[in-house]
Structures are given as C-alpha cells and as structure tokens.
Coordinates of C-alpha atoms in Angstrom, one line a residue:
M321 CA -18.6 -15.0 -13.9
R322 CA -15.8 -14.9 -16.4
V323 CA -12.8 -17.1 -15.3
S324 CA -9.7 -16.2 -16.9
L325 CA -7.0 -17.8 -15.1
L326 CA -6.0 -20.9 -12.6
L327 CA -2.8 -19.9 -11.3
L328 CA -0.4 -21.6 -8.7
L329 CA 1.9 -19.5 -6.5
Q330 CA 4.6 -21.8 -4.8
L331 CA 6.3 -20.1 -1.8
K332 CA 9.9 -21.6 -1.0
E333 CA 13.0 -20.3 0.4
T334 CA 15.4 -19.5 -2.3
N335 CA 19.0 -18.1 -2.2
F336 CA 19.7 -14.4 -3.5
T337 CA 22.8 -12.3 -3.6
R338 CA 22.4 -8.4 -3.2
L339 CA 25.0 -6.1 -2.2
C340 CA 27.9 -8.8 -1.7
T341 CA 25.8 -10.7 0.6
T342 CA 23.9 -14.0 0.0
K343 CA 21.0 -15.1 1.7
S344 CA 17.8 -17.4 1.9
M345 CA 14.6 -15.6 1.5
L346 CA 11.0 -16.8 0.9
V347 CA 9.7 -15.8 -2.6
V348 CA 7.2 -17.1 -4.8
N349 CA 7.8 -19.2 -8.0
G350 CA 11.7 -18.7 -7.3
S351 CA 11.8 -15.0 -8.2
W352 CA 11.8 -11.7 -6.5
P353 CA 9.7 -9.9 -7.4
G354 CA 7.3 -12.5 -7.8
P355 CA 5.2 -13.5 -11.0
V356 CA 2.9 -11.1 -12.9
I357 CA -0.8 -11.8 -12.8
R358 CA -2.6 -10.3 -16.0
V359 CA -6.2 -10.2 -16.4
H360 CA -9.2 -8.1 -17.8
K361 CA -11.6 -6.1 -16.0
G362 CA -14.2 -8.0 -14.2
D363 CA -12.3 -11.4 -14.3
T364 CA -12.3 -13.9 -11.6
V365 CA -9.2 -15.8 -11.1
F366 CA -8.4 -19.0 -8.9
V367 CA -5.1 -18.8 -7.2
T368 CA -3.8 -21.9 -5.3
V369 CA -0.9 -20.7 -3.1
H370 CA 1.3 -23.7 -1.9
N371 CA 3.6 -22.9 1.3
N372 CA 6.7 -24.7 0.9
G373 CA 8.2 -22.2 3.5
T374 CA 9.0 -22.8 7.0
Y375 CA 6.4 -20.7 8.7
G376 CA 2.8 -19.7 8.0
V377 CA 1.9 -17.1 5.7
T378 CA -1.1 -15.3 3.8
I379 CA -1.6 -13.6 0.6
H380 CA -3.4 -10.2 0.1
W381 CA -4.7 -9.0 -3.1
H382 CA -4.0 -5.3 -2.7
G383 CA -6.8 -3.1 -3.8
V384 CA -9.0 -5.9 -5.5
K385 CA -12.6 -5.3 -3.7
Q386 CA -13.4 -8.9 -3.5
P387 CA -17.1 -8.0 -3.5
R388 CA -19.2 -9.8 -0.9
N389 CA -16.4 -12.0 -0.3
P390 CA -13.8 -11.1 2.3
W391 CA -12.5 -14.8 2.8
P392 CA -9.9 -14.7 0.4
D393 CA -8.8 -11.3 1.2
G394 CA -5.5 -12.3 3.1
P395 CA -4.6 -10.3 6.1
E396 CA -3.4 -12.8 8.8
N397 CA -5.7 -13.2 11.7
I398 CA -8.1 -10.8 10.2
T399 CA -9.9 -12.4 7.3
Q400 CA -7.9 -15.9 7.8
C401 CA -5.4 -17.8 9.5
P402 CA -2.1 -18.5 7.9
I403 CA -1.4 -21.2 5.4
P404 CA 0.7 -23.8 7.4
P405 CA 3.9 -24.9 5.9
G406 CA 3.4 -27.9 3.5
T407 CA -0.1 -27.0 2.7
S408 CA -2.1 -25.3 0.2
F409 CA -4.9 -22.7 0.1
T410 CA -7.1 -21.7 -3.1
Q411 CA -8.3 -18.1 -3.1
E412 CA -11.0 -16.8 -5.6
V413 CA -10.0 -13.2 -6.4
S414 CA -12.7 -11.5 -7.9
F415 CA -12.3 -8.3 -10.0
S416 CA -15.2 -5.9 -10.2
D417 CA -14.5 -2.2 -11.5
E418 CA -10.7 -2.0 -11.1
E419 CA -8.8 -1.2 -14.2
G420 CA -5.2 -0.5 -14.2
T421 CA -2.4 -1.6 -11.9
L422 CA -2.6 -3.2 -8.6
W423 CA -0.6 -6.0 -6.7
W424 CA -0.5 -8.9 -4.6
H425 CA 1.7 -9.5 -1.4
A426 CA 2.0 -11.5 1.8
H427 CA 0.3 -10.1 4.9
S428 CA 2.0 -12.1 7.5
D429 CA 4.6 -10.0 9.6
W430 CA 7.3 -8.6 7.2
S431 CA 7.1 -11.3 4.9
R432 CA 5.8 -9.1 2.1
A433 CA 9.2 -7.8 1.7
T434 CA 10.1 -10.7 -0.6
V435 CA 6.7 -12.1 -1.2
H436 CA 4.8 -9.6 -3.7
G437 CA 4.2 -9.2 -7.2
A438 CA 2.1 -7.0 -9.7
I439 CA -1.4 -7.2 -10.9
I440 CA -2.2 -5.9 -14.4
I441 CA -5.9 -5.3 -15.1
Y442 CA -6.4 -4.5 -18.7
P443 CA -9.9 -2.9 -20.0
K444 CA -12.8 -5.2 -20.8
P445 CA -12.4 -6.8 -24.3
G446 CA -13.6 -4.4 -27.1
T447 CA -12.8 -1.3 -24.9
T448 CA -9.5 0.3 -24.6
Y449 CA -7.5 3.1 -22.3
P450 CA -8.6 6.7 -21.9
F451 CA -5.4 7.7 -23.7
P452 CA -3.5 6.7 -26.8
I453 CA -2.3 3.1 -26.6
P454 CA 1.3 3.1 -25.9
Y455 CA 4.2 1.5 -27.8
K456 CA 4.8 -0.8 -25.0
E457 CA 4.3 -1.4 -21.3
E458 CA 6.7 -2.1 -18.8
L459 CA 6.6 -2.8 -15.1
I460 CA 8.3 -1.1 -12.5
V461 CA 8.3 -2.7 -8.9
L462 CA 10.1 -0.8 -6.3
G463 CA 11.3 -2.7 -3.3
E464 CA 13.6 -2.8 -0.4
W465 CA 16.6 -5.3 0.4
Y466 CA 17.6 -6.2 3.8
N467 CA 21.0 -8.0 4.2
G468 CA 19.5 -9.6 7.2
D469 CA 16.4 -12.0 7.6
V470 CA 13.3 -9.6 7.7
M471 CA 11.2 -11.7 9.7
A472 CA 14.0 -12.1 12.3
N473 CA 14.2 -8.0 12.0
I474 CA 10.7 -7.2 13.1
Q475 CA 10.6 -10.2 15.8
E476 CA 13.6 -8.7 17.5
A477 CA 12.2 -5.2 17.4
L478 CA 9.0 -6.4 18.9
E479 CA 10.6 -8.4 21.5
T480 CA 12.9 -5.5 22.7
G481 CA 10.5 -2.5 22.1
G482 CA 13.0 -0.7 19.8
D483 CA 12.9 0.4 16.2
P484 CA 13.6 -2.4 13.6
N485 CA 16.8 -2.0 11.6
V486 CA 16.2 -0.2 8.3
S487 CA 16.8 -1.6 4.8
D488 CA 20.2 -1.8 3.3
A489 CA 19.0 -0.8 -0.2
F490 CA 16.0 0.0 -2.3
A491 CA 15.6 -2.0 -5.4
I492 CA 13.9 -1.5 -8.9
N493 CA 12.8 -5.0 -10.2
G494 CA 14.7 -6.7 -7.6
Q495 CA 18.1 -4.9 -8.5
P496 CA 19.6 -2.1 -6.1
G497 CA 21.3 -0.4 -9.1
D498 CA 24.7 1.4 -9.5
L499 CA 25.1 3.4 -6.4
Y500 CA 25.3 0.3 -4.3
D501 CA 28.3 -2.2 -3.7
C502 CA 28.3 -5.2 -5.9
S503 CA 25.5 -4.2 -8.0
N504 CA 26.0 -2.3 -11.1
A505 CA 26.5 -5.3 -13.0
S506 CA 23.0 -6.5 -12.7
T507 CA 21.3 -3.1 -12.7
Y508 CA 17.9 -3.4 -14.4
R509 CA 18.0 -1.7 -17.8
L510 CA 14.6 -0.4 -19.6
L511 CA 15.5 -0.5 -23.4
V512 CA 13.6 1.9 -25.3
D513 CA 13.3 3.2 -29.0
Y514 CA 13.5 7.1 -29.8
G515 CA 10.0 8.5 -30.5
K516 CA 8.1 5.7 -28.8
T517 CA 5.8 6.2 -26.0
Y518 CA 5.9 3.7 -23.1
L519 CA 3.5 2.9 -20.3
L520 CA 5.2 2.3 -17.0
R521 CA 3.2 0.5 -14.4
I522 CA 4.9 1.2 -11.0
V523 CA 4.3 -0.6 -7.8
S524 CA 5.6 0.5 -4.4
A525 CA 6.3 -2.7 -2.6
V526 CA 8.6 -0.8 -0.4
M527 CA 8.3 -1.7 3.4
N528 CA 8.7 1.7 5.3
E529 CA 9.7 4.7 3.0
E530 CA 7.6 6.9 0.8
I531 CA 9.7 7.3 -2.7
F532 CA 10.3 10.2 -5.1
F533 CA 10.7 8.6 -8.6
G534 CA 11.8 10.1 -11.7
I535 CA 13.8 9.8 -15.1
A536 CA 16.6 12.1 -16.0
K537 CA 15.6 14.7 -18.6
H538 CA 12.4 13.0 -19.1
N539 CA 8.7 14.3 -18.2
L540 CA 6.4 11.8 -16.9
T541 CA 2.6 11.9 -17.6
L542 CA 0.6 10.3 -14.6
V543 CA -2.6 8.6 -15.8
G544 CA -3.8 6.2 -13.3
M545 CA -3.4 5.1 -9.7
D546 CA -4.6 2.2 -7.6
G547 CA -6.6 0.8 -10.4
A548 CA -8.5 3.8 -11.4
Y549 CA -7.7 6.4 -14.1
L550 CA -6.8 10.1 -13.3
K551 CA -6.8 13.3 -15.4
P552 CA -3.2 13.3 -16.9
I553 CA -0.7 15.1 -14.7
K554 CA 2.5 16.0 -16.5
T555 CA 5.3 16.0 -13.8
D556 CA 9.0 15.7 -13.6
Y557 CA 8.7 13.4 -10.5
I558 CA 6.1 11.3 -8.6
M559 CA 5.8 10.7 -4.9
I560 CA 4.5 7.1 -4.3
T561 CA 3.8 5.6 -1.0
P562 CA 4.2 2.0 0.2
G563 CA 1.0 0.2 -0.9
Q564 CA 0.3 2.6 -4.1
T565 CA 0.4 1.7 -7.6
M566 CA 1.0 4.4 -10.3
D567 CA 0.3 4.5 -14.1
V568 CA 2.8 6.8 -15.9
L569 CA 3.3 7.6 -19.6
V570 CA 6.8 8.5 -20.7
T571 CA 7.8 9.3 -24.1
A572 CA 11.8 8.5 -25.2
D573 CA 12.1 12.0 -27.0
Q574 CA 15.7 12.9 -25.7
S575 CA 19.1 12.5 -27.4
P576 CA 19.6 8.9 -27.6
S577 CA 21.9 8.0 -24.6
R578 CA 21.5 6.4 -21.0
Y579 CA 19.4 8.0 -18.4
Y580 CA 19.1 7.1 -14.7
I581 CA 15.6 5.9 -13.5
M582 CA 15.8 6.7 -9.8
G583 CA 14.0 6.2 -6.6
S584 CA 14.9 8.0 -3.5
P585 CA 13.3 8.2 0.1
F586 CA 10.9 10.9 1.3
A587 CA 11.2 10.8 5.1
D588 CA 9.7 13.8 6.8
T589 CA 10.6 12.3 10.4
T590 CA 13.1 11.9 13.2
A591 CA 12.8 8.1 12.9
P592 CA 15.7 6.2 11.2
F593 CA 15.1 5.7 7.7
D594 CA 17.2 4.1 4.6
N595 CA 18.6 7.5 2.9
T596 CA 20.0 5.8 -0.1
S597 CA 19.0 5.6 -3.9
T598 CA 18.1 3.0 -6.2
T599 CA 18.6 3.2 -10.2
A600 CA 17.8 1.8 -13.2
I601 CA 18.8 2.6 -17.0
F602 CA 16.5 4.3 -19.3
Q603 CA 18.5 2.9 -22.4
Y604 CA 18.0 4.0 -26.0
S605 CA 18.7 1.5 -28.8
G606 CA 20.7 2.3 -31.6
N607 CA 24.5 3.5 -32.2
Y608 CA 25.6 6.3 -29.8
T609 CA 28.6 6.9 -27.4
P610 CA 27.1 6.2 -24.1
P611 CA 28.2 8.6 -21.3
S612 CA 30.6 7.4 -18.7
T613 CA 27.6 7.7 -16.0
P614 CA 24.1 8.0 -17.3
Y615 CA 22.4 11.3 -16.5
S616 CA 20.7 11.5 -13.2
P617 CA 17.2 13.2 -12.4
S618 CA 17.1 16.1 -10.0
L619 CA 14.7 14.7 -7.3
P620 CA 13.4 16.6 -4.2
A621 CA 15.3 16.4 -1.1
Y622 CA 14.4 13.5 1.4
D623 CA 12.4 16.0 3.5
D624 CA 10.7 18.1 1.1
N625 CA 7.2 18.4 2.4
D626 CA 6.2 21.0 -0.3
A627 CA 7.2 18.8 -3.3
V628 CA 4.9 16.0 -1.8
G629 CA 1.9 18.5 -1.1
N630 CA 2.2 19.8 -4.4
F631 CA 2.2 16.6 -6.3
T632 CA -0.5 15.1 -4.2
A633 CA -2.8 18.1 -4.6
R634 CA -2.9 17.7 -8.3
L635 CA -4.5 14.3 -8.2
R636 CA -7.8 14.3 -9.7
S637 CA -10.3 11.6 -11.2
L638 CA -10.6 11.3 -14.7
A639 CA -14.5 11.7 -14.2
S640 CA -15.4 10.9 -17.8
V641 CA -18.3 9.4 -19.5
Q642 CA -16.8 6.0 -19.5
H643 CA -15.1 6.3 -16.4
P644 CA -17.6 8.6 -13.9
V645 CA -17.3 9.5 -10.3
S646 CA -19.9 9.0 -7.5
V647 CA -18.7 11.1 -4.6
P648 CA -21.0 10.5 -1.4
L649 CA -22.7 13.9 -0.7
K650 CA -25.1 13.2 2.1
I651 CA -22.9 11.7 5.0
T652 CA -24.7 9.3 7.4
E653 CA -21.6 7.8 9.1
R654 CA -18.7 10.2 10.1
I655 CA -15.4 9.0 11.9
F656 CA -12.5 11.2 13.4
I657 CA -9.3 9.0 13.6
T658 CA -6.1 10.3 15.2
V659 CA -2.9 8.6 13.9
S660 CA -0.3 8.7 16.3
V661 CA 3.1 6.9 17.1
N662 CA 2.9 5.9 21.0
Q663 CA 4.9 4.3 23.7
I664 CA 3.8 1.4 26.2
Y665 CA 5.3 1.7 29.5
C666 CA 8.2 -0.6 30.6
A667 CA 9.0 -0.9 34.2
N668 CA 12.4 0.1 35.0
E669 CA 13.3 1.8 31.6
S670 CA 13.7 -2.0 30.5
C671 CA 12.9 -1.8 26.9
A672 CA 14.9 -0.4 23.9
G673 CA 12.4 2.4 22.8
P674 CA 12.4 6.1 24.0
D675 CA 13.0 6.5 27.6
G676 CA 13.3 2.9 28.1
N677 CA 9.7 2.2 26.8
R678 CA 8.4 0.0 24.1
L679 CA 7.5 2.0 20.7
S680 CA 3.7 1.5 19.8
A681 CA 1.3 3.1 17.3
S682 CA -2.7 3.7 17.3
L683 CA -5.7 4.9 15.7
N684 CA -7.7 6.9 18.2
N685 CA -5.4 6.1 21.1
I686 CA -6.0 2.3 20.5
S687 CA -3.0 0.1 19.7
F688 CA -4.4 -2.8 17.8
V689 CA -3.8 -6.2 19.1
T690 CA -4.0 -9.1 16.6
P691 CA -6.2 -12.0 17.7
T692 CA -5.1 -15.7 17.2
I693 CA -8.5 -16.5 15.6
D694 CA -9.4 -14.5 12.5
I695 CA -11.8 -11.9 13.3
L696 CA -14.0 -12.9 10.1
Q697 CA -14.3 -16.5 11.4
A698 CA -15.2 -15.0 14.7
Y699 CA -17.8 -12.5 13.2
Y700 CA -19.4 -15.1 10.6
S701 CA -19.6 -18.0 13.3
Q702 CA -20.2 -15.5 16.3
I703 CA -17.4 -16.7 18.5
S704 CA -17.2 -14.4 21.3
G705 CA -13.9 -12.9 23.3
V706 CA -11.9 -12.4 19.9
Y707 CA -12.7 -8.9 19.2
N708 CA -15.4 -6.3 20.1
G709 CA -17.2 -3.8 18.0
T710 CA -16.7 -0.7 20.0
F711 CA -14.0 1.2 17.9
P712 CA -14.9 4.8 18.6
N713 CA -16.0 7.5 16.0
K714 CA -13.4 9.9 17.7
P715 CA -10.5 10.0 20.0
P716 CA -10.9 9.9 23.8
Y717 CA -10.5 13.7 24.0
F718 CA -9.3 16.5 21.9
F719 CA -6.2 18.8 22.2
N720 CA -3.6 20.7 20.0
F721 CA -2.7 17.4 18.1
T722 CA -0.2 19.0 15.8
G723 CA 1.2 21.2 18.2
D724 CA 3.1 20.9 21.5
V725 CA 1.3 17.6 22.5
G726 CA 3.3 17.1 25.8
N727 CA 2.5 13.8 27.3
N728 CA -0.9 13.8 25.7
T729 CA -2.2 10.1 24.9
I730 CA 1.5 9.2 24.6
Y731 CA 0.2 5.9 26.1
P732 CA -2.4 4.1 24.1
S733 CA -5.0 1.5 25.3
L734 CA -4.5 -2.0 24.0
G735 CA -7.3 -3.9 22.4
T736 CA -8.9 -5.8 19.3
K737 CA -11.7 -3.3 18.4
A738 CA -13.5 -3.0 15.2
K739 CA -15.8 -0.4 13.8
M740 CA -19.4 -1.9 13.0
I741 CA -21.0 0.1 9.9
K742 CA -24.4 -0.4 8.5
Y743 CA -24.8 -1.7 4.8
G744 CA -25.3 1.3 2.5
S745 CA -23.9 4.0 4.9
A746 CA -22.3 7.1 3.2
V747 CA -19.0 7.0 5.1
E748 CA -16.6 9.8 5.8
I749 CA -13.4 9.2 7.7
I750 CA -11.1 12.3 8.9
F751 CA -7.7 10.9 9.4
Q752 CA -5.7 13.4 11.9
G753 CA -2.0 13.1 12.0
T754 CA -0.6 13.9 15.5
N755 CA 2.7 15.2 16.9
V756 CA 2.8 12.4 19.3
G757 CA 5.9 10.4 19.0
A758 CA 7.7 10.6 15.8
A759 CA 5.4 12.6 13.4
E760 CA 5.5 11.8 9.7
N761 CA 3.5 11.1 6.7
H762 CA 1.1 7.7 7.0
P763 CA 0.0 5.9 4.1
M764 CA -3.4 4.7 5.1
H765 CA -4.8 1.7 3.1
L766 CA -8.2 0.2 3.5
H767 CA -9.0 -3.4 2.2
G768 CA -12.4 -3.8 0.4
Y769 CA -12.9 -0.5 -0.9
S770 CA -11.5 2.3 -2.9
F771 CA -12.2 5.7 -1.6
Y772 CA -12.4 9.4 -2.6
V773 CA -9.8 11.7 -1.4
V774 CA -12.1 14.7 -0.8
G775 CA -9.7 17.0 1.1
M776 CA -6.3 17.3 2.5
G777 CA -4.4 20.0 4.7
N778 CA -1.8 20.8 7.1
G779 CA -2.3 21.4 10.9
N780 CA -5.7 20.7 12.8
F781 CA -9.0 19.6 10.9
D782 CA -11.2 22.5 11.5
N783 CA -15.1 21.4 11.5
N784 CA -15.9 25.0 9.8
T785 CA -13.1 26.0 7.5
S786 CA -11.7 22.7 6.5
P787 CA -14.9 21.2 4.5
K788 CA -15.0 24.3 2.7
T789 CA -11.8 23.1 0.8
Y790 CA -13.3 19.7 -0.3
N791 CA -13.3 18.7 -3.8
L792 CA -16.7 16.8 -4.3
V793 CA -16.5 17.0 -8.1
N794 CA -13.5 15.0 -9.3
P795 CA -11.5 13.7 -6.2
P796 CA -9.1 10.8 -6.9
L797 CA -10.3 7.3 -6.2
V798 CA -7.6 5.3 -4.5
N799 CA -7.1 2.8 -1.8
T800 CA -4.1 3.9 -0.2
I801 CA -3.6 7.7 0.7
G802 CA -0.6 9.6 2.3
L803 CA -1.7 11.5 5.6
P804 CA 0.4 14.5 5.7
K805 CA 2.7 14.7 8.8
N806 CA 1.0 16.9 11.2
G807 CA -2.0 17.2 9.0
W808 CA -5.3 15.9 7.9
T809 CA -7.0 13.9 5.0
T810 CA -10.6 13.1 4.5
I811 CA -12.0 10.3 2.7
R812 CA -15.4 9.1 1.5
F813 CA -17.0 5.8 0.3
V814 CA -20.4 4.1 0.2
A815 CA -20.4 1.0 2.7
D816 CA -21.8 -1.4 -0.1
N817 CA -19.4 -4.3 0.4
P818 CA -20.3 -6.3 3.5
G819 CA -17.5 -8.0 5.2
V820 CA -14.5 -7.8 7.7
W821 CA -12.0 -5.2 6.3
F822 CA -8.6 -4.1 7.5
M823 CA -7.6 -0.8 7.7
H824 CA -3.9 0.1 8.6
C825 CA -0.9 2.3 7.9
H826 CA 1.1 0.8 5.2
L827 CA 4.5 1.6 6.8
E828 CA 5.1 -1.8 8.0
R829 CA 6.6 -0.9 11.2
H830 CA 3.8 1.3 12.3
A831 CA 1.5 -1.7 11.3
S832 CA 3.2 -4.1 13.4
W833 CA 3.1 -1.7 16.2
G834 CA -0.7 -1.4 16.3
M835 CA -1.6 1.5 13.8
D836 CA -4.6 -0.8 12.5
T837 CA -8.2 -1.4 12.9
V838 CA -11.1 -3.3 11.3
L839 CA -14.2 -2.3 9.5
I840 CA -17.2 -4.5 9.7
V841 CA -19.8 -3.6 7.0
M842 CA -23.1 -5.7 8.1
D843 CA -25.1 -7.4 5.8
G844 CA -27.8 -5.4 3.8
P845 CA -31.5 -6.5 3.4
A846 CA -31.6 -8.0 0.1
K847 CA -29.7 -11.4 -0.7
T848 CA -27.5 -9.5 -3.3
N849 CA -25.9 -7.4 -0.4
K850 CA -25.2 -10.1 2.1
M851 CA -21.7 -11.4 2.7
L852 CA -21.1 -14.7 1.0
G853 CA -20.3 -18.0 3.2
P854 CA -16.7 -19.3 3.6
P855 CA -15.2 -21.7 1.1
T856 CA -15.2 -25.3 1.7
Y857 CA -11.7 -25.1 3.0
M858 CA -9.9 -22.2 5.0
P859 CA -6.5 -22.7 6.8
P860 CA -6.8 -23.9 10.4
C861 CA -6.5 -21.3 13.3
A862 CA -4.3 -22.6 16.0
N863 CA -6.8 -21.9 18.8
S864 CA -10.1 -22.2 16.8

C-alpha cells in the first residue's frame, strides 16, 4: 500500500456573497468549491474530516471503489452515520484502477451543494496519459448557488410534500458569471496561450440539472469520463449529468480574444428547473483589442433530447492494451428496475404536491426509506429490523411504461429494501424509465463500482430486440449514467467488491424522495474476497 497523503478537511460555516446576496454556508477549508485532492493511481489516502458545523454530515468519495472496504464510503445511514458537530472521523480512501478525474462530496441531505471538491488521479509514476501531454491542466467545477439555505430548502419540501425551490444560479468554480446580477466582476477567467493544448478536468457538482457545456468557437476532445479513458470524441459541446466527471482537451487555436465558457441546463421535464446559464471566460494572453462582450457558444436548447442522445451514443472505452475492457458476457444475475417519480397519498389533499399529495420517487415501485442505523453496521453486526434483503429483480407488474400510464404504480410502497448479490456474479441491470409522474432523464449512480454501459434506447426495453443493439466490445466504463427520459439503459459489471453499496439517482431531489436502493455484495470463499472489518472508530448512530 502506497500512502501518498494525510489530509485534513475542516467543515465550517463561512460567509459568501453571490447575486447581491450574502449568506453563511457550510464549506470545507473555507472555500467553495473545496480543496482538490491529488493522487496517483493505486494510492491510499487518509483523510480526517473535522466537523465544525452545526449538524451531522458525511463525506463520499464519488467513483472511488474502496475495494472490500465500504466503511469509509460515506452515504449517510447507508455505510455510516453522520459525523456529529465538534468531532472528527478519519477515512481511508483506497484507489485501485481509477485514473483521471473523480470528486468528493457530502452525502447528507443537500449539504453536497456547498461541500464538494475534485479528485485528480494521475497515472502511476513511470507511466503517462494515452494522449499527448497537455501544456497545462485546468479544473472546472460546475455547481449551483441558492440564495437561501439549501438544507432548509429540502427540509421544507419534505415537510410539505411539494417541489423544493430551484437554484438561483449555476456556477463555474464558484462564480456565476457575467449573465447574473452582481457577478461580472468575479467571473472566473481561464488564461491561455495561443497554440497550446489544455486538459480541462470537468466535475458536475450540480444538484438537480444536467448541463450542456461548451467554449465559443473551440472544439472539445473528450478523452476520459468517471476515472476511465475514452476513445477521443471531437465535439463542440458535452452533456454532463450531476455526479459525472469528464476530461476534455481544448487547443487555443482561434484568434486571440475572449470567449465564453458556458454551462446551460438540459431539462426534458415538466418539473420546475433553473433555466439560466453560467459563464467563465476563455481568455487569450497577449496584446489585442478585446470584444465588448466575449463570443458565446451555440449550445443545444434546454429540451434537446436528440443532442443528448447523439452525444451519449458516441461514448466508447479506449480499449487499448494498456487500458483493456472486460465486459461480462455470461450473465448470472439480471435485474430489471423501473425508475419513476411518484406520489404518496395525503388525506384531504393536505400536501403541496400534485393533487394535494406528497411527491415521491421509486425504483421498482419501492420508495426507499432511510434507516436511523446505517445498513452496513446492521449487515456486519446482524442487527435485525434495519433493512431487509428483498429488493425484487423486477417491478410488481409490467405495463406500457413509457406510454399513457394512467394511474399505474403512481403510489409506491415504502421500504428499506436491499438487493443481495452473490460474490462473483456477472450482473446486468436494465434501468427502465417510466412516464409515471414527471418523466425526465435520470443520472443513475452506483457506489463501489464502475460499470459498462452496454445498451441504451428510447421507449420500452424489448427482451427480443433491445439486446441485439448492445455494444459488448468497447462500451464506456463509468459510475454514473443518464437514463433517457422514457427510455432504457443496460449496465453490466462483475460483483467482485464485497460490501454495502448505495445505488441512486444523482438528481438530489429524486434521491431525497426515495429513488434509491442498496446492493449488498456478499463475501466470496477466499480471504481476499471478503469484506474488511470496521475501523476502530465509526461515528455513532443515535439509535444504535
């Protein structure tokens, strides 16, 4: 084990001013976004998180597989209970085959809106990138700014049953940009030299919207995603969902001037969304007369499903000798999961959601109920009554999922159900979007694993025809993927990482409503494929 870093992350309330509004918000080490963690492939990092805030919080290492060691993974009341105010928790972050860009973020209610930062994983010493070494590397963290308190926002929504307020702005590296009030003086500027190539490491810490991203008059070359390399894709825009990371090359090959870097929402839904755009400036060095306004990119319209489908369909793993693929071909565990926005009935139409009901969300028509004791502790210590391992391999019944659904499964059941999976299983999960409630694109994220996206399509999955479209040669290896609105996505992976692993939509409002479940991968027969025991200290659970 190569230990590269011992880090301290201090959470503390700090004042920030954006959009003419000053507020206090929980951040790490005084900055928003938080500090960057830089490691090499295969390193192990010990991070002490000290909570100087006013409420309990956890930290998740998004995309880090943590082999055999789910204890430091971080989702609240899934693998640990919150770190109480005034206390510390040291987490062992174990990198394995990840290489590229990942990120860390809080995993307690909506605290990740302000508690997040990038992770950069360089190649092992003595090796290099599978593309020409760029002149410089720059970090782009996409985020969302709320004038109000984000925790109060979701708490109020959960109490009333209605939609939470949308954000007031998007941000690039913590700055909303020229198109918002009181913002142009602090717009983020990326200074570049003519003729040089830059590697942009892009993280979407956005809470509830997918983002179209581009740079005026400049082509982008996508070379990596979610800590793995891709066959290079030349494009004039990317679409990045909450939770995803992308590595993009851009060459400063235009006339020296100032060009907008822009992020604007993709929102294919009837639900409310923040329909604004964030900007930074791609600014050439040297002497020239700058334009009165930087050039703007022409990004797709906010509801352009074709633009999203065309972009996503081009994703392919690099599949080289140094970076091979290993797609499971003989499936031993097949799971079909419907993904829906639902309602919970409220007597006398007393709630603030549709028809006086409470908004909810589900997987296989089960709306996840977060327990008060973390599931990992319950599993390891055999504590009964916390969860049950009965998450089904298919929804309760089949109907025209993407058509006129009527009242089919509009009301889900409630439960804390996990899916038990034997070690070594070759797993295929088919995510099926539904037209129940407000249908839209859902970025589905699995902890503890990267997975191959072998297929994707519109409408209902067809057992006979859909598998014929699978790419089993070089599908992209990711940890988060956008499930198309009223469409399907198939993923595959080998269940070789024992532990308790959260799976959920990375649109934060959907996760808050119950669009979650847990995969429990059981121990294998050998000592080297069994889950490790807990560290000497874990944050206490209130009811344990």
